[in-house]
CSV table of C-alpha atoms in Angstrom, one decimal:
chain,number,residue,atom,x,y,z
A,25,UNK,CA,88.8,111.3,90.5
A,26,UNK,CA,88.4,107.3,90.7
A,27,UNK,CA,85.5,106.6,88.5
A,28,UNK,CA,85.9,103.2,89.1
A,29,UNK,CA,88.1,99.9,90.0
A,30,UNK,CA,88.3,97.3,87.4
A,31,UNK,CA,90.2,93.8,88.0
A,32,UNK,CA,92.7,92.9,85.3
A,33,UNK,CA,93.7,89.5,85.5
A,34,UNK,CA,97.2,88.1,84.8
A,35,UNK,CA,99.2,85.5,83.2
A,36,UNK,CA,99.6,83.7,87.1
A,37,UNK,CA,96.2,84.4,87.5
A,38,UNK,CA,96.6,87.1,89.9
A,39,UNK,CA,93.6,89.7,90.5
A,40,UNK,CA,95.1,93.3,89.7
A,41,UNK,CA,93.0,96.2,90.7
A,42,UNK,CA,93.1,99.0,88.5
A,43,UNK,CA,91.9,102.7,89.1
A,44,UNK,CA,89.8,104.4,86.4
A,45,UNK,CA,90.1,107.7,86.8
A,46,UNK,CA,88.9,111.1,85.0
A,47,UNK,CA,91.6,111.8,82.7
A,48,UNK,CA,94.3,113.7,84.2
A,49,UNK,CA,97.4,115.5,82.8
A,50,UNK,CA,100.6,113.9,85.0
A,51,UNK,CA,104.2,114.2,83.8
A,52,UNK,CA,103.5,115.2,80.6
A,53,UNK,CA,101.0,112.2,79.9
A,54,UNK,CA,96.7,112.1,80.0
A,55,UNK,CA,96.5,109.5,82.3
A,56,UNK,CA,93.3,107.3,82.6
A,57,UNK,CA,94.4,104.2,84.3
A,58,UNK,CA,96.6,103.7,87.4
A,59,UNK,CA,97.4,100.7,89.2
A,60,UNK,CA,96.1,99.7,92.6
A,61,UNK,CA,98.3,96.6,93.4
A,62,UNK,CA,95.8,94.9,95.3
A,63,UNK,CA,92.8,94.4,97.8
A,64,UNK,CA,95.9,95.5,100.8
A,65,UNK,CA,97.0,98.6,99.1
A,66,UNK,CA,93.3,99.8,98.5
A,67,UNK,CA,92.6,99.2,102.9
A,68,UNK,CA,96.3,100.8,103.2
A,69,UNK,CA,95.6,103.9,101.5
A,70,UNK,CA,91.6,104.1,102.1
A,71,UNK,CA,91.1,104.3,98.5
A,72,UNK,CA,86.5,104.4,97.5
A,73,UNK,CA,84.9,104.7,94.0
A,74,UNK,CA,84.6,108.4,94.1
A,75,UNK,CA,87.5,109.7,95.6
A,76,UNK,CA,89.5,112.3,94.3
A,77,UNK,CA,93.3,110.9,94.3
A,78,UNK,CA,96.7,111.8,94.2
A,79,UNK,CA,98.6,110.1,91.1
A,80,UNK,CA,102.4,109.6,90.1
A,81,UNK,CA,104.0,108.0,87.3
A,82,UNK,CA,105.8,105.2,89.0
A,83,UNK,CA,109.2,104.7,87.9
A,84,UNK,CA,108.1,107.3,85.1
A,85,UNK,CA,106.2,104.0,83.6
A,86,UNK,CA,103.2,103.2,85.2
A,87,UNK,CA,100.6,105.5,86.9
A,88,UNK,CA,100.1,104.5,90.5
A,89,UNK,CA,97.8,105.8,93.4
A,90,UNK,CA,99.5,107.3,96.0
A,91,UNK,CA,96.7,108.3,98.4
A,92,UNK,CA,93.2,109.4,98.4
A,93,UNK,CA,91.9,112.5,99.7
A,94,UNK,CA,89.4,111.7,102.0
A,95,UNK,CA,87.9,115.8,102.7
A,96,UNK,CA,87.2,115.6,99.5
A,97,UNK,CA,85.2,112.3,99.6
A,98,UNK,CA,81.4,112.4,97.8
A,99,UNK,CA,78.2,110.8,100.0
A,100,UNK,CA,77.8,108.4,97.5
A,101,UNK,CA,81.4,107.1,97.3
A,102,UNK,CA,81.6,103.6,97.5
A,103,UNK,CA,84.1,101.0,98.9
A,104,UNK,CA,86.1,98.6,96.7
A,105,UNK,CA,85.5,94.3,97.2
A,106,UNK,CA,87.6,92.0,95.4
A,107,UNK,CA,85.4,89.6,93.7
A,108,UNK,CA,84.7,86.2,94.7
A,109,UNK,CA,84.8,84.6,91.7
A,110,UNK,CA,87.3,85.5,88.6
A,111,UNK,CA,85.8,88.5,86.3
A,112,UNK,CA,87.1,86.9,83.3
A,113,UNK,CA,85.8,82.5,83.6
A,114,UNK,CA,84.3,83.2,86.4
A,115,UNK,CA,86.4,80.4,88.3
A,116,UNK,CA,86.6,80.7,92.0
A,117,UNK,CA,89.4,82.8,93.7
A,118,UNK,CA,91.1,82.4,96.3
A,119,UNK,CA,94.6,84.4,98.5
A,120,UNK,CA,97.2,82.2,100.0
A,121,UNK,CA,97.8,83.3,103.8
A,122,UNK,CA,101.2,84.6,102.6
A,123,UNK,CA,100.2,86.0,100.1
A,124,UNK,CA,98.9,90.1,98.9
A,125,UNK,CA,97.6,88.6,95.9
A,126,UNK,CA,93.9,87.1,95.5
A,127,UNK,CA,93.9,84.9,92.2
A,128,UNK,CA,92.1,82.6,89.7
A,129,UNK,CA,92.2,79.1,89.9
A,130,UNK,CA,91.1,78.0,86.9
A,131,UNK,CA,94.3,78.2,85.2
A,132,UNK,CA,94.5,77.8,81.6
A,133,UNK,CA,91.3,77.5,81.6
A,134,UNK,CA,90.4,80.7,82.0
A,135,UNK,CA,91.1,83.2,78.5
A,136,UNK,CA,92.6,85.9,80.6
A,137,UNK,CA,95.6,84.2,81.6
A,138,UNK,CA,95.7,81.6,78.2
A,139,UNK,CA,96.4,85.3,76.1
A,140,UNK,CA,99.0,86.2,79.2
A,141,UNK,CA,100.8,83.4,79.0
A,142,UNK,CA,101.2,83.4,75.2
A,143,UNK,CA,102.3,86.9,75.1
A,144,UNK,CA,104.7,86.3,77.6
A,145,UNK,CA,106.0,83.2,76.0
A,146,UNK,CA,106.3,85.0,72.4
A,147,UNK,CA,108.8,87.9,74.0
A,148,UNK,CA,112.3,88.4,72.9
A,149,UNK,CA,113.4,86.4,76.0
A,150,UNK,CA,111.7,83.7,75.8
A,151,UNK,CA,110.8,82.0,72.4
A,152,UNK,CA,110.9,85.5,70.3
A,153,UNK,CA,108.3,84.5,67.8
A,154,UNK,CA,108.2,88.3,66.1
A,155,UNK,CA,104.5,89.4,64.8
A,156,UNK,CA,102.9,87.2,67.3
A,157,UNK,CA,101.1,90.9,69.4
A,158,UNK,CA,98.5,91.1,72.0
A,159,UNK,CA,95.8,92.2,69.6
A,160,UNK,CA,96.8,88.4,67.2
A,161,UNK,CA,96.6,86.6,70.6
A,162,UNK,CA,93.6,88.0,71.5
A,163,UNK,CA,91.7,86.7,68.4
A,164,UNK,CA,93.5,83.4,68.6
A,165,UNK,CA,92.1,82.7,72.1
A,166,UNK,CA,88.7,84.2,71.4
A,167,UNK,CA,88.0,81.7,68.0
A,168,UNK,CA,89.4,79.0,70.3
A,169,UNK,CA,91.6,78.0,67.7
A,170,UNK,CA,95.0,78.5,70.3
A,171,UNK,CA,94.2,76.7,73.7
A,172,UNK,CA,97.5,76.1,74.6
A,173,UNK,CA,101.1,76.9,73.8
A,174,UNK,CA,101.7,74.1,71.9
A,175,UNK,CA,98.4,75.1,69.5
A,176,UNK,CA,100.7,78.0,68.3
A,177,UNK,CA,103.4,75.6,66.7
A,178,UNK,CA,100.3,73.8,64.5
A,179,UNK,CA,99.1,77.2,63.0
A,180,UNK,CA,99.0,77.4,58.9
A,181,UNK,CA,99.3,80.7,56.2
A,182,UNK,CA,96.1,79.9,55.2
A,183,UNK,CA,94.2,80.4,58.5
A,184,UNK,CA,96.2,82.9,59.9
A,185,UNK,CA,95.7,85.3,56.7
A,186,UNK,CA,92.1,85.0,57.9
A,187,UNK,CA,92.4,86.9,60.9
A,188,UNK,CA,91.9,90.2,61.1
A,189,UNK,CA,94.7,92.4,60.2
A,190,UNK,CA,96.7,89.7,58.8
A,191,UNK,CA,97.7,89.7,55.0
A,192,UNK,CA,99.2,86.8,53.1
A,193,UNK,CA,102.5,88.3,53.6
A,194,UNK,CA,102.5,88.9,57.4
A,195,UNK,CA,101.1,85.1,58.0
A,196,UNK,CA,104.0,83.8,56.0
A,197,UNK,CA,106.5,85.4,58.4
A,198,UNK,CA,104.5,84.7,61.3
A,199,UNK,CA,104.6,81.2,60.3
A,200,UNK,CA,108.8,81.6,59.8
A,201,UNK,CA,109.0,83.0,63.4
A,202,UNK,CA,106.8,80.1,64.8
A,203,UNK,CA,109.5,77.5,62.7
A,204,UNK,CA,112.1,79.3,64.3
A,205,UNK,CA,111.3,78.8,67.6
A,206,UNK,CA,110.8,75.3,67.8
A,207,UNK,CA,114.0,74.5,69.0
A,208,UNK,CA,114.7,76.7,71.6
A,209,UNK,CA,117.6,77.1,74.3
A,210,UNK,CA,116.2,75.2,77.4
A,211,UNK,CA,116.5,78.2,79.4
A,212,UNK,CA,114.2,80.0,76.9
A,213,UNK,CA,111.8,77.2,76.9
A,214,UNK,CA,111.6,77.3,80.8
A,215,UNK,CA,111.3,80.9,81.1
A,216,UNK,CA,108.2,80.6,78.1
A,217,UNK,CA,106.5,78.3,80.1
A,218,UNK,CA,105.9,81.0,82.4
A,219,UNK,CA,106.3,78.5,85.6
A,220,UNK,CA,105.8,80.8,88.8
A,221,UNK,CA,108.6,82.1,90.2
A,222,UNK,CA,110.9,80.9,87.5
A,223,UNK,CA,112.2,84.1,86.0
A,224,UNK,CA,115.0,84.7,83.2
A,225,UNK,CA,117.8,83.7,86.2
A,226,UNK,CA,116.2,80.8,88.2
A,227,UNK,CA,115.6,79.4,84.3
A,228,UNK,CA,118.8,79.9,83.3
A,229,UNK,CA,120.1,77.8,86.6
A,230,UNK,CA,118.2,74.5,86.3
């Protein structure tokens, strides 16, 4: 049953739907969340707030919809808009004419896609800075304290050892990772910068 639809939003700022849905036992998992691609899939499949739904485990990874069941629909079931402005800044949105995706234009700006973009640029294929996770990002956007990419590169052991989570120890090779990754193949650095459609191969041929 869809409880409700929340919007994630991403590192290029695209507007993800996602299902929340009374937890359900699929391929040996208690799913909760399933993906809805976007506002075309939702029309496509006739998915409402309400609907009891049919679920898979997409490539055994991620819980998608499949389809609703609309016999089953409740009166008060509701139908899904995309919002007009993003749920994270609240920047204005807006969908190319070739495009499925509805996304944020506020850019770095906007915290969603700043903590997106750092995680992505902290993997193991781009600038592999090791104990740099989600929940460290997080709190390094929230304080403000990391705006940017380059604001990672003029972190300390002293403040990081103030975040939560984060002994003396764990800053000190935090820091290490950061030194480490300051010189970078230019492949990696391309790839980290997360450009649009510049992906691990297009990165690795300019």
């Amino acid at each position: 049953v869809v409880l409700d639809i929340d919007v994630q939003v991403g590192r290029t700022g695209a507007l993800t739907p996602v299902a929340r849905l009374k937890p359900v036992f699929v391929g040996g998992v208690t799913v909760t969340n399933a993906t809805l691609h976007n506002e075309d899939e939702i029309r496509r499949k006739n998915i409402f707030i309400g609907d009891t739904v049919i679920v898979r485990r997409a490539g055994d990874v991620i819980p998608e919809v499949v389809a609703s069941i609309p016999e089953l629909r409740p009166e008060n079931a509701r139908a899904f808009t995309m919002p007009r402005a993003c749920p994270v800044c609240g920047s204005a949105v807006e969908r190319l004419e070739d495009e499925a995706a509805t996304r944020c234009t506020g850019g770095l700006f906007c915290a969603a896609q700043r903590k997106q973009s750092i995680t992505h640029a902290a993997g193991r294929k781009a600038l592999d800075i090791e104990g740099l996770g989600e929940k460290l990002v997080d709190q390094l956007v929230e304080s403000g304290r990391v705006q940017s990419l380059a604001d990672l590169f003029t972190l300390n052991v002293l403040e990081l050892s103030a975040y939560e989570r984060m002994g003396r120890k764990s800053a000190e090779n935090l820091i290490q990772a950061i030194d480490k990754a300051r010189r970078p193949a230019l492949e990696r650095l391309l790839f980290a910068l997360g450009i649009r459609h510049v992906g691990e191969t297009t990165a690795r041929d300019l």
